């Protein structure tokens, strides 16, 4: 399975950030690479997953030499991981990587024709050469057994817990039985068996977690015990999906615990507070450090000591709030789950909340979280995401510090336009739309705190790459009901997620004023405007529906 999302092309980032981690060297050759094919697709994209971030792959491009050869290296955080090869949309395959070198060969004359296109040598060669045969056999079994295959999910969600477990186990067994097809003419690779079993078992776990979520059922001991395998190889796309479903389940349980036991969830042990203050406040005097050391040793603080802690906290509230909030959440994880699951959730805490923090806060919290996670794969996974988040810091600084905003859009960075106005929402938007009359406009209504908005906008760079360059993308940030998000945080998010286009950040009155003009005005809704200024669609398809949306935009853009 593969996540079809925008490829984050991190050629410099991935190689530099993980110089100290293990690497997979990928080399090979396209045989019979002709000039036409080379001009159309002069590079191959290789991708891998991050267990904490299901919405994107981490990718790197390998340029092709004139003879069709290529070479690159990618970091590898788990002992073995799934990798994905995509040659210009013409050829795609999944393969298993481990520390070392894998060599891949395929024939440019056979694209779209050959039954077996890719040949592997090096690490996991046997498993990789047998994998497509296994996948073909698995698909045949799932298509021929409709109750466990094509029709499986039609009634699965309404079944009882015991029936759901039995059905999920039977489906996993059916999928794994395809391995016998491989062994008819050859001995199947043990690595292939472990890989296929991992995918089948973790789909089983994923759908049982989803069943529990949809029916608001507590997980049994067997499912909770299965979380020990989160850090075990191989890392697959299916593992990432399962981990994400567990994360959603854990979020639900955490909120329940906060509601049922607010006293424990809002407090921290005095020793821990003293340690956090001592280790993270740089302006402490010698006397204050000694007093904190005494509190660390004694553990019980009198009123005077609590007043002392509160006084230091008040002077360093921004830093300590970040750390205290993380530690409060970590205590709940430890109350609810075992050690492996808790370690995963600690790493996930930062990954899922990154959008809330400035890049300086991201680095600060990452440094602390790294010290609190014992499983190397989780430490490296969260560090990878944070370094990716902060790599655009110079552009973020430029856009945040730019102050000369006008009612009409100003290009602050190449491709990024921002406007500011005190006008009514309708009159301001009408003015902006008039500026771009004669061009097709794709209008995005979003809110920073809305998870669906953030999920949809992750697809925006891919959508923009598939439509004509003269299409204008306008983003309306709708004011939230409660939280007021700082302009700096909004601008950081825009740059970090490559949301090129025209950005209008609306206050609550401007948002409400647009209610009738832009119905629906909900976050994560979209509109399409023709070059004549009239709406082609007031409720247009979303960026995640990339093919349908790009077709609609191209159709509206025709003269």
Coordinates of C-alpha atoms in Angstrom, one line a residue, residues 172-481:
X172 CA -5.7 -11.8 7.6
X173 CA -5.3 -15.6 7.2
X174 CA -6.7 -15.5 3.7
X175 CA -4.2 -12.7 2.7
X176 CA -1.3 -14.6 4.2
X177 CA -2.3 -17.8 2.5
X178 CA -1.3 -16.2 -0.9
X179 CA 2.3 -17.0 0.2
X180 CA 1.7 -20.6 -0.9
X181 CA 1.4 -19.4 -4.5
X182 CA 5.0 -18.2 -4.4
X183 CA 6.2 -21.5 -3.0
X184 CA 4.8 -23.7 -5.8
X185 CA 7.8 -23.2 -8.0
X186 CA 10.4 -21.9 -5.5
X187 CA 11.1 -21.6 -1.8
X188 CA 9.6 -18.4 -0.5
X189 CA 12.0 -16.0 1.3
X190 CA 11.6 -15.8 5.1
X191 CA 11.9 -12.1 4.8
X192 CA 8.9 -12.1 2.4
X193 CA 6.9 -14.2 4.8
X194 CA 7.6 -11.8 7.7
X195 CA 6.8 -8.8 5.5
X196 CA 3.5 -10.3 4.2
X197 CA 2.5 -11.4 7.7
X198 CA 3.2 -8.0 9.2
X199 CA 1.0 -6.3 6.6
X200 CA -1.9 -8.8 7.1
X201 CA -1.7 -8.8 10.9
X202 CA -1.5 -5.0 11.1
X203 CA -4.4 -4.5 8.7
X204 CA -6.3 -6.8 11.1
X205 CA -5.2 -4.7 14.1
X206 CA -6.1 -1.4 12.3
X207 CA -9.6 -2.4 11.4
X208 CA -10.2 -3.7 15.0
X209 CA -9.0 -0.4 16.4
X210 CA -11.3 1.4 14.0
X211 CA -14.2 -0.9 15.0
X212 CA -13.6 0.0 18.6
X213 CA -13.5 3.7 17.8
X214 CA -16.7 3.7 15.7
X215 CA -18.6 1.7 18.3
X216 CA -17.0 3.4 21.3
X217 CA -15.8 0.1 22.8
X218 CA -12.8 -0.3 25.1
X219 CA -9.9 -2.4 23.7
X220 CA -9.3 -5.8 25.1
X221 CA -6.0 -7.0 26.6
X222 CA -5.0 -8.8 23.4
X223 CA -5.3 -5.6 21.3
X224 CA -3.5 -3.5 23.9
X225 CA -0.7 -6.1 24.1
X226 CA -0.3 -5.9 20.3
X227 CA 1.0 -2.4 20.7
X228 CA 4.4 -3.8 21.7
X229 CA 5.1 -4.4 18.0
X230 CA 4.9 -0.7 17.1
X231 CA 8.7 -0.5 17.3
X232 CA 9.4 -3.8 15.6
X233 CA 10.4 -4.2 11.9
X234 CA 9.4 -4.0 9.2
X235 CA 8.0 -0.5 9.0
X236 CA 5.2 -0.5 6.3
X237 CA 2.6 1.8 5.1
X238 CA 0.1 -0.5 6.8
X239 CA 1.9 -0.1 10.1
X240 CA 1.6 3.7 9.8
X241 CA -2.1 3.4 9.2
X242 CA -2.5 1.1 12.2
X243 CA -0.4 3.4 14.4
X244 CA -2.5 6.4 13.3
X245 CA -5.8 4.6 14.3
X246 CA -4.3 3.7 17.7
X247 CA -3.3 7.4 18.1
X248 CA -6.9 8.4 17.4
X249 CA -8.1 5.8 20.0
X250 CA -5.5 7.1 22.5
X251 CA -6.7 10.7 22.0
X252 CA -10.2 9.6 22.9
X253 CA -9.1 7.8 26.0
X254 CA -6.9 10.7 27.1
X255 CA -9.8 13.2 26.9
X256 CA -12.0 10.8 28.9
X257 CA -9.3 10.6 31.6
X258 CA -8.9 14.4 31.7
X259 CA -12.7 14.7 32.3
X260 CA -12.9 11.9 34.9
X261 CA -9.8 12.8 36.9
X262 CA -8.9 16.5 36.4
X263 CA -6.9 16.8 39.6
X264 CA -4.3 14.2 38.6
X265 CA -4.2 15.2 34.9
X266 CA -3.7 18.9 35.7
X267 CA -0.9 18.4 38.2
X268 CA 2.7 17.3 38.1
X269 CA 5.0 15.8 40.9
X270 CA 7.0 18.5 42.6
X271 CA 10.3 16.7 42.0
X272 CA 9.5 16.7 38.2
X273 CA 8.6 20.4 38.2
X274 CA 11.8 21.3 40.0
X275 CA 13.8 19.2 37.5
X276 CA 12.1 20.8 34.5
X277 CA 12.8 24.3 35.9
X278 CA 16.4 23.6 36.8
X279 CA 17.2 22.1 33.4
X280 CA 15.4 24.6 31.2
X281 CA 15.7 28.0 32.8
X282 CA 19.0 29.7 32.0
X283 CA 18.8 32.7 34.3
X284 CA 18.8 30.9 37.7
X285 CA 21.1 32.1 40.4
X286 CA 23.3 29.7 42.4
X287 CA 21.0 30.0 45.3
X288 CA 17.9 29.2 43.2
X289 CA 19.7 26.2 41.7
X290 CA 20.5 24.9 45.2
X291 CA 16.9 25.4 46.3
X292 CA 15.7 23.5 43.3
X293 CA 18.2 20.7 44.1
X294 CA 16.8 20.5 47.6
X295 CA 13.2 20.2 46.3
X296 CA 14.3 17.5 43.9
X297 CA 15.7 15.5 46.8
X298 CA 12.9 16.0 49.3
X299 CA 10.0 15.7 46.9
X300 CA 7.5 17.4 49.2
X301 CA 7.3 21.2 49.0
X302 CA 6.0 23.5 51.7
X303 CA 4.0 26.6 50.8
X304 CA 7.1 28.8 50.6
X305 CA 8.7 26.4 48.2
X306 CA 5.6 26.2 46.0
X307 CA 5.5 30.0 45.9
X308 CA 9.2 29.9 44.9
X309 CA 8.4 27.5 42.0
X310 CA 5.4 29.6 40.9
X311 CA 7.5 32.7 40.9
X312 CA 10.1 31.2 38.6
X313 CA 7.4 29.7 36.4
X314 CA 5.7 33.1 36.0
X315 CA 9.0 34.6 34.7
X316 CA 9.5 31.7 32.2
X317 CA 6.0 30.9 31.4
X318 CA 6.3 30.3 27.6
X319 CA 9.1 27.8 27.9
X320 CA 7.8 25.9 31.0
X321 CA 4.2 25.8 29.7
X322 CA 5.5 23.8 26.7
X323 CA 7.3 21.3 28.9
X324 CA 4.7 21.1 31.6
X325 CA 1.9 20.4 29.1
X326 CA 3.9 17.6 27.5
X327 CA 4.7 16.0 30.9
X328 CA 1.0 16.2 32.0
X329 CA 0.0 14.4 28.8
X330 CA 2.8 11.9 29.3
X331 CA 1.5 11.0 32.7
X332 CA -1.9 10.1 31.2
X333 CA -0.2 7.9 28.6
X334 CA 1.6 6.0 31.3
X335 CA -1.6 5.5 33.3
X336 CA -3.4 4.1 30.2
X337 CA -0.9 2.1 28.2
X338 CA 2.2 0.0 28.3
X339 CA 5.7 1.2 27.8
X340 CA 6.0 0.8 24.0
X341 CA 2.6 2.5 23.4
X342 CA 3.6 5.3 25.8
X343 CA 6.9 5.9 24.0
X344 CA 5.0 6.1 20.7
X345 CA 2.5 8.5 22.1
X346 CA 5.2 10.8 23.5
X347 CA 6.8 11.1 20.1
X348 CA 3.4 11.5 18.4
X349 CA 2.5 14.3 20.9
X350 CA 5.0 16.6 19.2
X351 CA 4.2 15.4 15.7
X352 CA 0.5 16.0 16.0
X353 CA 0.9 19.4 17.7
X354 CA 3.7 20.9 15.5
X355 CA 1.4 23.2 13.7
X356 CA 0.6 25.0 17.0
X357 CA 4.2 26.1 17.7
X358 CA 6.7 28.5 16.2
X359 CA 9.8 26.9 14.8
X360 CA 11.8 28.0 17.9
X361 CA 9.2 26.3 20.2
X362 CA 9.3 23.2 18.0
X363 CA 13.1 22.9 18.4
X364 CA 12.8 23.5 22.2
X365 CA 10.1 20.9 22.7
X366 CA 11.9 18.4 20.4
X367 CA 15.0 18.7 22.5
X368 CA 13.0 17.8 25.6
X369 CA 10.9 15.1 24.0
X370 CA 14.1 13.4 22.7
X371 CA 15.4 13.1 26.3
X372 CA 12.1 11.4 27.3
X373 CA 11.9 8.7 24.7
X374 CA 13.8 5.5 25.0
X375 CA 13.1 3.8 21.7
X376 CA 15.5 5.0 19.1
X377 CA 13.2 4.5 16.1
X378 CA 10.6 6.8 17.7
X379 CA 13.2 9.4 18.7
X380 CA 14.6 9.5 15.2
X381 CA 11.1 9.6 13.7
X382 CA 10.0 12.7 15.6
X383 CA 13.4 14.4 15.0
X384 CA 13.0 13.8 11.3
X385 CA 9.6 15.5 11.3
X386 CA 10.8 18.5 13.4
X387 CA 13.8 19.1 11.2
X388 CA 11.6 19.0 8.2
X389 CA 9.3 21.6 9.8
X390 CA 12.0 24.1 10.7
X391 CA 14.0 23.8 7.5
X392 CA 12.2 26.8 6.0
X393 CA 13.0 29.0 8.9
X394 CA 14.7 31.8 6.9
X395 CA 11.6 32.2 4.6
X396 CA 9.3 32.0 7.7
X397 CA 11.3 34.8 9.3
X398 CA 11.0 37.0 6.2
X399 CA 7.3 36.6 5.9
X400 CA 6.7 37.1 9.6
X401 CA 8.8 40.2 9.7
X402 CA 7.2 41.8 6.6
X403 CA 4.9 44.6 7.9
X404 CA 4.0 46.7 4.8
X405 CA 0.8 44.9 4.0
X406 CA -1.9 46.5 1.9
X407 CA -5.5 45.9 1.0
X408 CA -4.4 44.5 -2.3
X409 CA -2.1 41.4 -2.2
X410 CA 1.6 41.9 -1.8
X411 CA 4.1 39.2 -2.9
X412 CA 6.2 38.7 0.2
X413 CA 8.0 35.6 -1.0
X414 CA 8.0 34.2 -4.5
X415 CA 4.5 32.8 -5.0
X416 CA 3.2 33.9 -1.6
X417 CA 0.8 36.9 -1.6
X418 CA -0.7 38.4 1.6
X419 CA -3.2 41.2 2.1
X420 CA -4.6 43.0 5.1
X421 CA -7.7 45.1 5.4
X422 CA -10.3 46.5 7.9
X423 CA -13.0 46.5 5.2
X424 CA -16.1 44.4 5.5
X425 CA -15.5 40.8 4.4
X426 CA -17.7 40.9 1.3
X427 CA -16.4 44.2 -0.1
X428 CA -12.8 43.2 0.6
X429 CA -13.2 39.8 -1.2
X430 CA -15.0 41.4 -4.1
X431 CA -12.1 43.8 -4.5
X432 CA -9.6 40.9 -4.5
X433 CA -11.7 38.9 -7.0
X434 CA -11.9 41.9 -9.3
X435 CA -8.1 42.0 -9.4
X436 CA -8.0 38.5 -10.8
X437 CA -10.9 38.7 -13.2
X438 CA -10.0 37.0 -16.4
X439 CA -8.4 34.1 -14.5
X440 CA -9.8 30.9 -13.0
X441 CA -9.8 31.0 -9.2
X442 CA -9.8 28.1 -6.8
X443 CA -11.0 29.4 -3.4
X444 CA -10.1 27.6 -0.2
X445 CA -12.0 28.3 3.1
X446 CA -10.0 27.0 6.0
X447 CA -9.2 27.3 9.7
X448 CA -5.9 26.7 11.4
X449 CA -7.5 24.7 14.3
X450 CA -9.6 22.6 12.0
X451 CA -8.0 19.1 11.4
X452 CA -9.9 18.6 8.2
X453 CA -8.6 21.9 6.8
X454 CA -5.0 21.0 7.5
X455 CA -5.5 17.5 6.0
X456 CA -7.0 19.0 2.8
X457 CA -4.3 21.7 2.4
X458 CA -1.6 19.1 2.5
X459 CA -2.8 18.1 -1.0
X460 CA -2.7 21.6 -2.4
X461 CA 0.9 21.5 -3.8
X462 CA 0.0 18.4 -5.7
X463 CA -3.2 19.9 -7.1
X464 CA -1.3 23.1 -8.1
X465 CA 1.2 21.0 -10.1
X466 CA -1.6 19.4 -12.1
X467 CA -3.4 22.6 -13.3
X468 CA -2.4 25.5 -15.6
X469 CA 0.0 28.0 -14.1
X470 CA -2.5 30.9 -14.7
X471 CA -5.0 29.5 -12.2
X472 CA -5.1 31.7 -9.1
X473 CA -5.4 30.0 -5.6
X474 CA -7.0 32.2 -2.9
X475 CA -7.0 31.1 0.7
X476 CA -9.5 32.6 3.1
X477 CA -8.6 31.9 6.7
X478 CA -11.8 32.0 8.7
X479 CA -11.7 33.2 12.3
X480 CA -12.3 30.5 14.9
X481 CA -15.0 30.6 17.5

